[in-house]
Coordinates of C-alpha atoms in Angstrom, one line a residue:
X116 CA 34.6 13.7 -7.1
X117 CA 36.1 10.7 -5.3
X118 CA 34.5 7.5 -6.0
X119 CA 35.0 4.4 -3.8
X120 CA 37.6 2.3 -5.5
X121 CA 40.1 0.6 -3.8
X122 CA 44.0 0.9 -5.1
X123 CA 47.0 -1.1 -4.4
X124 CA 49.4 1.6 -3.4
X125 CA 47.8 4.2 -1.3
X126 CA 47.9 6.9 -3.1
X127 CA 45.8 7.6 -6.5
X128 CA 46.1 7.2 -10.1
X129 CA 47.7 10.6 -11.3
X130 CA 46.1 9.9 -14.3
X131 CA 43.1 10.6 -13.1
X132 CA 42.9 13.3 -10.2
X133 CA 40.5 12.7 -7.3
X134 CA 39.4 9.2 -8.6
X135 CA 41.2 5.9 -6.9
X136 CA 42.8 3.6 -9.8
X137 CA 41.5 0.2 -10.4
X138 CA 43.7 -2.5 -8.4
X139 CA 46.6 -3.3 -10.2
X140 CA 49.6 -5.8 -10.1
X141 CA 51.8 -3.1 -10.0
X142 CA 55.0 -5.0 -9.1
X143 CA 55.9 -8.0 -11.4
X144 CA 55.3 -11.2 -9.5
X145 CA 52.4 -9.8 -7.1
X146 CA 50.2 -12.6 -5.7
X147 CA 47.2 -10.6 -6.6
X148 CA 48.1 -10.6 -10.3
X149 CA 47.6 -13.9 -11.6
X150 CA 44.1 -13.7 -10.0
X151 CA 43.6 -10.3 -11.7
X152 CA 44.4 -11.6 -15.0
X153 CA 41.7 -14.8 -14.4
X154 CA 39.3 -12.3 -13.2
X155 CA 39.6 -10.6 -16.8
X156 CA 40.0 -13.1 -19.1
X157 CA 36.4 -14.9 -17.8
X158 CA 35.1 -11.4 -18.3
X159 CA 33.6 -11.0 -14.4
X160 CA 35.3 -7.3 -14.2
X161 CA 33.0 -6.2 -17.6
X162 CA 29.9 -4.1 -16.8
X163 CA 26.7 -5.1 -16.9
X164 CA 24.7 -2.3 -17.1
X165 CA 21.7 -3.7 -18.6
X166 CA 21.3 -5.8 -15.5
X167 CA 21.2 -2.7 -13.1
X168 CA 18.9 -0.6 -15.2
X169 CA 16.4 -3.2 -14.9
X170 CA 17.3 -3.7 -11.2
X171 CA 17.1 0.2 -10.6
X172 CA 13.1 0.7 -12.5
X173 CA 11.9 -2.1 -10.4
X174 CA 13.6 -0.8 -7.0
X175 CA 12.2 2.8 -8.0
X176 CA 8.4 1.3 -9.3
X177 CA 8.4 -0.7 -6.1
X178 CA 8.8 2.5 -3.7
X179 CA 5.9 4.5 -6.5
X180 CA 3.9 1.6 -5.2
X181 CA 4.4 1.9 -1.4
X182 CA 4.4 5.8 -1.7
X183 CA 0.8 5.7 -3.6
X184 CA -0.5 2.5 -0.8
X185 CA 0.2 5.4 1.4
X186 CA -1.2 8.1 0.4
X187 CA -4.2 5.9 -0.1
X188 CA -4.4 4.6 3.2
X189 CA -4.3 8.2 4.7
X190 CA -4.1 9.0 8.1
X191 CA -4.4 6.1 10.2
X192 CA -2.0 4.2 12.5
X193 CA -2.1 1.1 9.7
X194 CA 0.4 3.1 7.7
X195 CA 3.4 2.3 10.3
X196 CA 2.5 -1.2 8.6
X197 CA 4.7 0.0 5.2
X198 CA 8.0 0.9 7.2
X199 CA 9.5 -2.2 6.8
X200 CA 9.2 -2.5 2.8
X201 CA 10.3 0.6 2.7
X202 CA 13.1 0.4 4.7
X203 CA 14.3 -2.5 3.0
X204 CA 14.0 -0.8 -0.5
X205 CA 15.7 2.3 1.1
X206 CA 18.6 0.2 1.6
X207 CA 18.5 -1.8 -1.8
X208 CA 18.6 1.8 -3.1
X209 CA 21.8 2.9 -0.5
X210 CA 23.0 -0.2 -2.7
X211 CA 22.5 1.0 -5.9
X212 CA 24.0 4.6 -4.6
X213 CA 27.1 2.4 -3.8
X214 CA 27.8 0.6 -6.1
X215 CA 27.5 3.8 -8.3
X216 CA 30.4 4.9 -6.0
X217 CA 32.5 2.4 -7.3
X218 CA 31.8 2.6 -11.2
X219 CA 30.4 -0.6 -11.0
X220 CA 27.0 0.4 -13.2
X221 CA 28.7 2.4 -16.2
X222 CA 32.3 3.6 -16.8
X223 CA 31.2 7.2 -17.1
X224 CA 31.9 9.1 -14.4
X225 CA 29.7 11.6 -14.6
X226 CA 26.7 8.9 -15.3
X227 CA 27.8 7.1 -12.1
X228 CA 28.1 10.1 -9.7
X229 CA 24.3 11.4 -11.4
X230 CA 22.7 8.1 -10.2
X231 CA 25.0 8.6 -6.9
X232 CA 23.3 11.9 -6.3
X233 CA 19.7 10.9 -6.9
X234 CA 19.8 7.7 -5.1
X235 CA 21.6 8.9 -2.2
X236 CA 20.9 12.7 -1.6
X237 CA 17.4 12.9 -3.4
X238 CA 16.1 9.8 -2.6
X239 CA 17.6 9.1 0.6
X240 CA 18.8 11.9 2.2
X241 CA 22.5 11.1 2.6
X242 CA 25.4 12.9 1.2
X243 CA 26.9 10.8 -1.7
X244 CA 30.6 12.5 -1.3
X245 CA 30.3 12.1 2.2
X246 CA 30.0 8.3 1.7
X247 CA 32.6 8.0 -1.2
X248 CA 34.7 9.9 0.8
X249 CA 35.1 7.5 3.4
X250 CA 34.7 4.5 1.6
X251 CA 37.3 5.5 -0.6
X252 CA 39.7 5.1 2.9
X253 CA 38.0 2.4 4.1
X254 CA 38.5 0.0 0.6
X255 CA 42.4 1.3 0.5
X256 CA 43.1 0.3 4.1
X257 CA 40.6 -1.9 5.8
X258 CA 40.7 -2.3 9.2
X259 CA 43.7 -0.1 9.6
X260 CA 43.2 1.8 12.9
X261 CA 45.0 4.8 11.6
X262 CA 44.3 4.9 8.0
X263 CA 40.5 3.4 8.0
X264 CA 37.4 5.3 9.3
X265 CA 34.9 2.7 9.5
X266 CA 37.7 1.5 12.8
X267 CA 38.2 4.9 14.1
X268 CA 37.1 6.2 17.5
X269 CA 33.4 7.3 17.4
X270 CA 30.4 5.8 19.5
X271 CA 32.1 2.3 19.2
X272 CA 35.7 1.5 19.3
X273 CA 37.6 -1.7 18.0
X274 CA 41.1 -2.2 19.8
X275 CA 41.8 -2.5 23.4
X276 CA 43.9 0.5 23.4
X277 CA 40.9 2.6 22.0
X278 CA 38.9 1.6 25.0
X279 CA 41.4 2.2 27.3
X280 CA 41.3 5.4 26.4
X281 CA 37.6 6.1 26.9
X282 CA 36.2 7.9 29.8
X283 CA 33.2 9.0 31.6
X284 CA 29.6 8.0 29.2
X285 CA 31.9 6.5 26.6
X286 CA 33.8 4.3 28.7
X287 CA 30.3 2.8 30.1
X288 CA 29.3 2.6 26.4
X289 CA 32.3 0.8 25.6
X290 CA 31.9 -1.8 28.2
X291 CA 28.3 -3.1 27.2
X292 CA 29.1 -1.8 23.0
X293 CA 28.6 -5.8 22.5
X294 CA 24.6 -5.9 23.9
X295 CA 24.1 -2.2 22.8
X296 CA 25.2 -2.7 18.9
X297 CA 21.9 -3.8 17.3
X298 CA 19.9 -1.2 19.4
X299 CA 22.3 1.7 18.5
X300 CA 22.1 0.7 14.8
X301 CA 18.6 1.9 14.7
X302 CA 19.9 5.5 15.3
X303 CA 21.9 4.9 12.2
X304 CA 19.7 5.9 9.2
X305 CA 19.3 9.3 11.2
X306 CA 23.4 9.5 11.8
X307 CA 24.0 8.7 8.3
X308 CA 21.8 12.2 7.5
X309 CA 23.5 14.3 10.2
X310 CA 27.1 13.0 9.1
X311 CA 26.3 14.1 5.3
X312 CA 25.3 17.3 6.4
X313 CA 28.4 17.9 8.3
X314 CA 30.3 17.2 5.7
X315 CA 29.1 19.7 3.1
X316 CA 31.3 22.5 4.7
X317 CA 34.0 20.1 3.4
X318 CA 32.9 19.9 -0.4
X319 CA 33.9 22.3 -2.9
X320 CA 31.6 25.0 -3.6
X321 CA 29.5 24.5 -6.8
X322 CA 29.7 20.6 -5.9
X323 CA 28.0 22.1 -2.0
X324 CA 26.0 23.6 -3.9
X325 CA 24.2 20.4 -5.9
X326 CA 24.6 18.4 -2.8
X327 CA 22.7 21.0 -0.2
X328 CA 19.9 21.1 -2.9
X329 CA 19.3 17.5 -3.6
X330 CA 19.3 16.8 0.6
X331 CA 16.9 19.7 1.3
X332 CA 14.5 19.0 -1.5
X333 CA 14.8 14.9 0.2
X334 CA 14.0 16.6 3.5
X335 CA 10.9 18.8 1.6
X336 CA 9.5 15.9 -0.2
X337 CA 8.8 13.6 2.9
X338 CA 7.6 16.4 4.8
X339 CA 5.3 17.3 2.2
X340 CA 4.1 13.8 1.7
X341 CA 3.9 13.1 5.5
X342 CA 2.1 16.0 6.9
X343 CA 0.0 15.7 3.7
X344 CA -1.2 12.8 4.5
X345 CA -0.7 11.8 8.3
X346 CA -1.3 13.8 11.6
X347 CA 1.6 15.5 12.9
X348 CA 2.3 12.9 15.9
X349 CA 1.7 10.2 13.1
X350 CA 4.0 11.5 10.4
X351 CA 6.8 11.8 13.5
X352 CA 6.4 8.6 14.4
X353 CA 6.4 6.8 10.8
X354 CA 9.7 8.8 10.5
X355 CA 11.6 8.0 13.4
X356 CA 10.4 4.0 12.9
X357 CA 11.0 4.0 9.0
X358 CA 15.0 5.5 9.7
X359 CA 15.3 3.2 12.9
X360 CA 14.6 -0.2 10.2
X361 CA 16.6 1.5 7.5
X362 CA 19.5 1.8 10.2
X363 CA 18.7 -1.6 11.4
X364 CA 18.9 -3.1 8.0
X365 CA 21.9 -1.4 6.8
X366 CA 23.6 -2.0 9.6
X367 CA 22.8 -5.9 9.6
X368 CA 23.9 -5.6 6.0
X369 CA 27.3 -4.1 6.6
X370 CA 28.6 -5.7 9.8
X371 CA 29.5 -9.1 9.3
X372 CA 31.5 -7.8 6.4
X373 CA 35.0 -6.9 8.9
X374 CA 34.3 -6.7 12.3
X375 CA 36.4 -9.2 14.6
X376 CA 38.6 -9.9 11.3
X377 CA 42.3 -9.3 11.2
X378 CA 43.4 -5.7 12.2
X379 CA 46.8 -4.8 10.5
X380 CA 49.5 -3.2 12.7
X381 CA 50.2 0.1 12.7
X382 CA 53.7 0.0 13.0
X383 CA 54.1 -3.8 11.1
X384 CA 55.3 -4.6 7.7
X385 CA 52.6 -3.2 4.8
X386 CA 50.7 -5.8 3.8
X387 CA 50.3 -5.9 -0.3
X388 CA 46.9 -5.7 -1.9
X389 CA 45.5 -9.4 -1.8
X390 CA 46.4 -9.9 1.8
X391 CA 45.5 -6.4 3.0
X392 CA 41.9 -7.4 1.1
X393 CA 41.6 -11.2 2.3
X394 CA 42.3 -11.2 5.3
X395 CA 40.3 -8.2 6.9
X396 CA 37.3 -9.5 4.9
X397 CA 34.9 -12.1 6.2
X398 CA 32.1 -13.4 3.5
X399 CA 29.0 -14.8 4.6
X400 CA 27.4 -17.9 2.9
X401 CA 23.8 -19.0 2.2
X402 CA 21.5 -19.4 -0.7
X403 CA 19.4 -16.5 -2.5
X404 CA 17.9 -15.1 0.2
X405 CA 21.2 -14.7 2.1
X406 CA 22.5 -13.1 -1.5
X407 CA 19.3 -11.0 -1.8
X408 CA 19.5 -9.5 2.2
X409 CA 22.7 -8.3 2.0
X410 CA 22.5 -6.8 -1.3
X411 CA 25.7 -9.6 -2.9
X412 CA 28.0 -7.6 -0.5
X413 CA 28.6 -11.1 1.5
X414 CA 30.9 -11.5 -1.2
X415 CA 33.1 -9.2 0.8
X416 CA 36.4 -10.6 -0.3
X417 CA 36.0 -10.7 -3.8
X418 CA 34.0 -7.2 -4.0
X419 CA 37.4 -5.8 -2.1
X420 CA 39.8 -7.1 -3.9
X421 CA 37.5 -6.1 -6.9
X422 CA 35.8 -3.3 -6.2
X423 CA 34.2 -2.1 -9.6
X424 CA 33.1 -5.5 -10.3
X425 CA 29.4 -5.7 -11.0
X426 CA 27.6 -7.1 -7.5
X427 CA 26.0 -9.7 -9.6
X428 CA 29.5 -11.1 -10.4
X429 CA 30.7 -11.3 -7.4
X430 CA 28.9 -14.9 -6.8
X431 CA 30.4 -15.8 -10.1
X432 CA 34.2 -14.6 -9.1
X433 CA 34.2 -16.6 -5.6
X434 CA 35.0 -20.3 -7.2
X435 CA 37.9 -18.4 -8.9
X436 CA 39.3 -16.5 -5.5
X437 CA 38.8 -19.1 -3.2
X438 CA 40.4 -21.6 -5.2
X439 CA 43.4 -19.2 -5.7
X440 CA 43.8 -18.4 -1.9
X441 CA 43.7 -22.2 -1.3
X442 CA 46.6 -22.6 -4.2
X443 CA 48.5 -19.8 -2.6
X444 CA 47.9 -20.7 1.5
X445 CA 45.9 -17.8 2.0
X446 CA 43.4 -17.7 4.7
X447 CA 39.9 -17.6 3.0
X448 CA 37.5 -16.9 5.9
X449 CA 33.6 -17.8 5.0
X450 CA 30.7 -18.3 7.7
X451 CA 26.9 -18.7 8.0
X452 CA 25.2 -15.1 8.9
X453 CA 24.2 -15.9 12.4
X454 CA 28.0 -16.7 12.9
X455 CA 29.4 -13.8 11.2
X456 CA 26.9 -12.1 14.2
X457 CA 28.3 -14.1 16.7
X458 CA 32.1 -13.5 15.9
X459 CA 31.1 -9.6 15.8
X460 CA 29.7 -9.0 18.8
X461 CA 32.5 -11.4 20.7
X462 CA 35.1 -8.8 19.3
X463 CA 33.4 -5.9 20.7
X464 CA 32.7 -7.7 23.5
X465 CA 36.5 -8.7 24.0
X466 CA 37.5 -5.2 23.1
X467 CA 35.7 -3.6 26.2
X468 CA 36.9 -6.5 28.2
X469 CA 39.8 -4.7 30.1
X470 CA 36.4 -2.2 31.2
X471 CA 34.2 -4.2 32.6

């Protein structure tokens, strides 16, 4: 079972099929070791389980809570009221389910893809290996058009030549993607089902098997609790609105992290680990509640360039990387949220330019 760690070569540790090595200074004299070997030494790449198994009961006691308020409540409108907290524990759960991805909560694999599966298929509906899979792509090439998914031609695009490619519905959709992002993202938590799905026919059979089971008994469980408890036209409703703010907020949580950074070329020299992670990642500053909204991953660069460090580290490593890239001349690009926004949307924007 693949599990999203980025490598510094492409392809993966033969040491261990199917699972992406930890980045590594392969070559002596590699920009990226020095800051490796820091990293290490102050001890930021060491699990700390104790801290997520404390984060994980309260995320799970939390959703007992808004599950039991609504059953309590019973059918009336007033229940569209407990979308929002729930949607926003849905995604600090999508977070947990990711950073199990990336062996970030325990260095036993099985362990890591058990909370995976429950946290992501049972809980949320989405396929785990469906996610791992392309995350595992994404973290060893971001931003390539040819090598990472989350750039690749689907209801959005991200280069100029994508675009001009585009006909028909897509070529209108292309042309305004700038004004339509934020609305689209609220089909999202409904695409992130259907894509998991999909992907099943992919999976090996015993591991379809586990999968197909946890996402249908997901899909069972809220229907049993929401025509249990709500009308029909309500329960449809607190649905479509709970998966429209899940979308929302996962979406909001995700894009700042690369969109309108640098895109390598295709047919350009490889770039090596440290400035293939750097400079396609943007972080986004602020105090706690910056921190708490987007789950740590504003830390972009320093969860890239170590991606099974433990999400609370990550605040702790960024002294140590930016200070390294300053040492070295390596662009370190950090903005406020709304910016991170702004510079975003003016790259799909100047993407569907040539349109319009």
């Amino acid at each position: 079972m693949p599990q999203a760690t980025a490598t510094v070569a492409d392809s993966a540790d033969e040491s261990s099929p199917g699972r992406p090595a930890e980045p590594r200074a392969a070559a002596a004299g590699s920009d990226f070791a020095p800051l490796l070997r820091a990293a290490r030494g102050q001890g930021l790449l060491d699990r700390r389980t104790d801290r997520y198994v404390l984060g994980i009961a309260a995320n799970l006691a939390a959703l007992g809570l808004l599950v039991t308020g609504f059953v309590l409540l019973g059918d009336t409108w007033w229940s569209l009221l407990l979308t929002p907290p729930l949607a926003v524990l849905w995604t600090r759960t999508a977070f947990v389910a990711h950073d199990a991805g990336h062996g970030q909560i325990t260095s036993d694999r099985r362990t890591s893809r058990l909370i995976g599966l429950v946290h992501a298929n049972l809980l949320l509906g989405m396929n785990e290996a469906w996610w791992n899979d392309k995350h595992v792509r994404h973290h060893a090439n971001p931003n390539h058009v040819d090598k990472d998914p989350d750039v690749g031609v689907g209801a959005l695009v991200w280069t100029q030549k994508q675009a001009e490619q585009r006909e028909g519905f897509a070529r209108w959709l292309t042309r305004n993607q700038a004004r339509l992002f934020f609305p689209m993202l609220l089909l999202e938590g409904i695409a992130l089902k259907i894509y998991g799905v999909q992907f099943l026919r992919r999976q090996p059979l015993r591991e379809r098997a586990v999968s197909a089971l946890l996402l249908t008994a997901h899909v069972a469980l809220c229907a049993t609790l929401l025509f249990s408890t709500l009308s029909p036209g309500k329960a449809i409703v607190f649905a479509l609105v709970l998966h429209a703010l899940f979308g929302l907020h996962l979406g909001l949580a995700f894009a700042p992290n690369h969109k309108g950074m640098e895109m390598p070329d295709p047919e350009g020299e490889r770039w090596g680990h440290l400035q293939r992670q750097v400079l396609t990642s943007r972080n986004v500053r602020g105090g706690m509640l910056t921190d708490w909204f987007l789950g740590g991953l504003n830390y972009q660069i320093e969860h890239h360039l170590f991606p099974s460090m433990p999400r609370p580290n990550l605040r702790l490593a960024q002294p140590l990387v930016r200070a390294y890239c300053a040492d070295i001349g390596m662009p370190y690009t950090e903005t406020g949220l709304i910016e991170s926004y702004r510079q975003a949307l003016a790259h799909m924007h100047d993407v569907g330019e040539p349109l319009r």
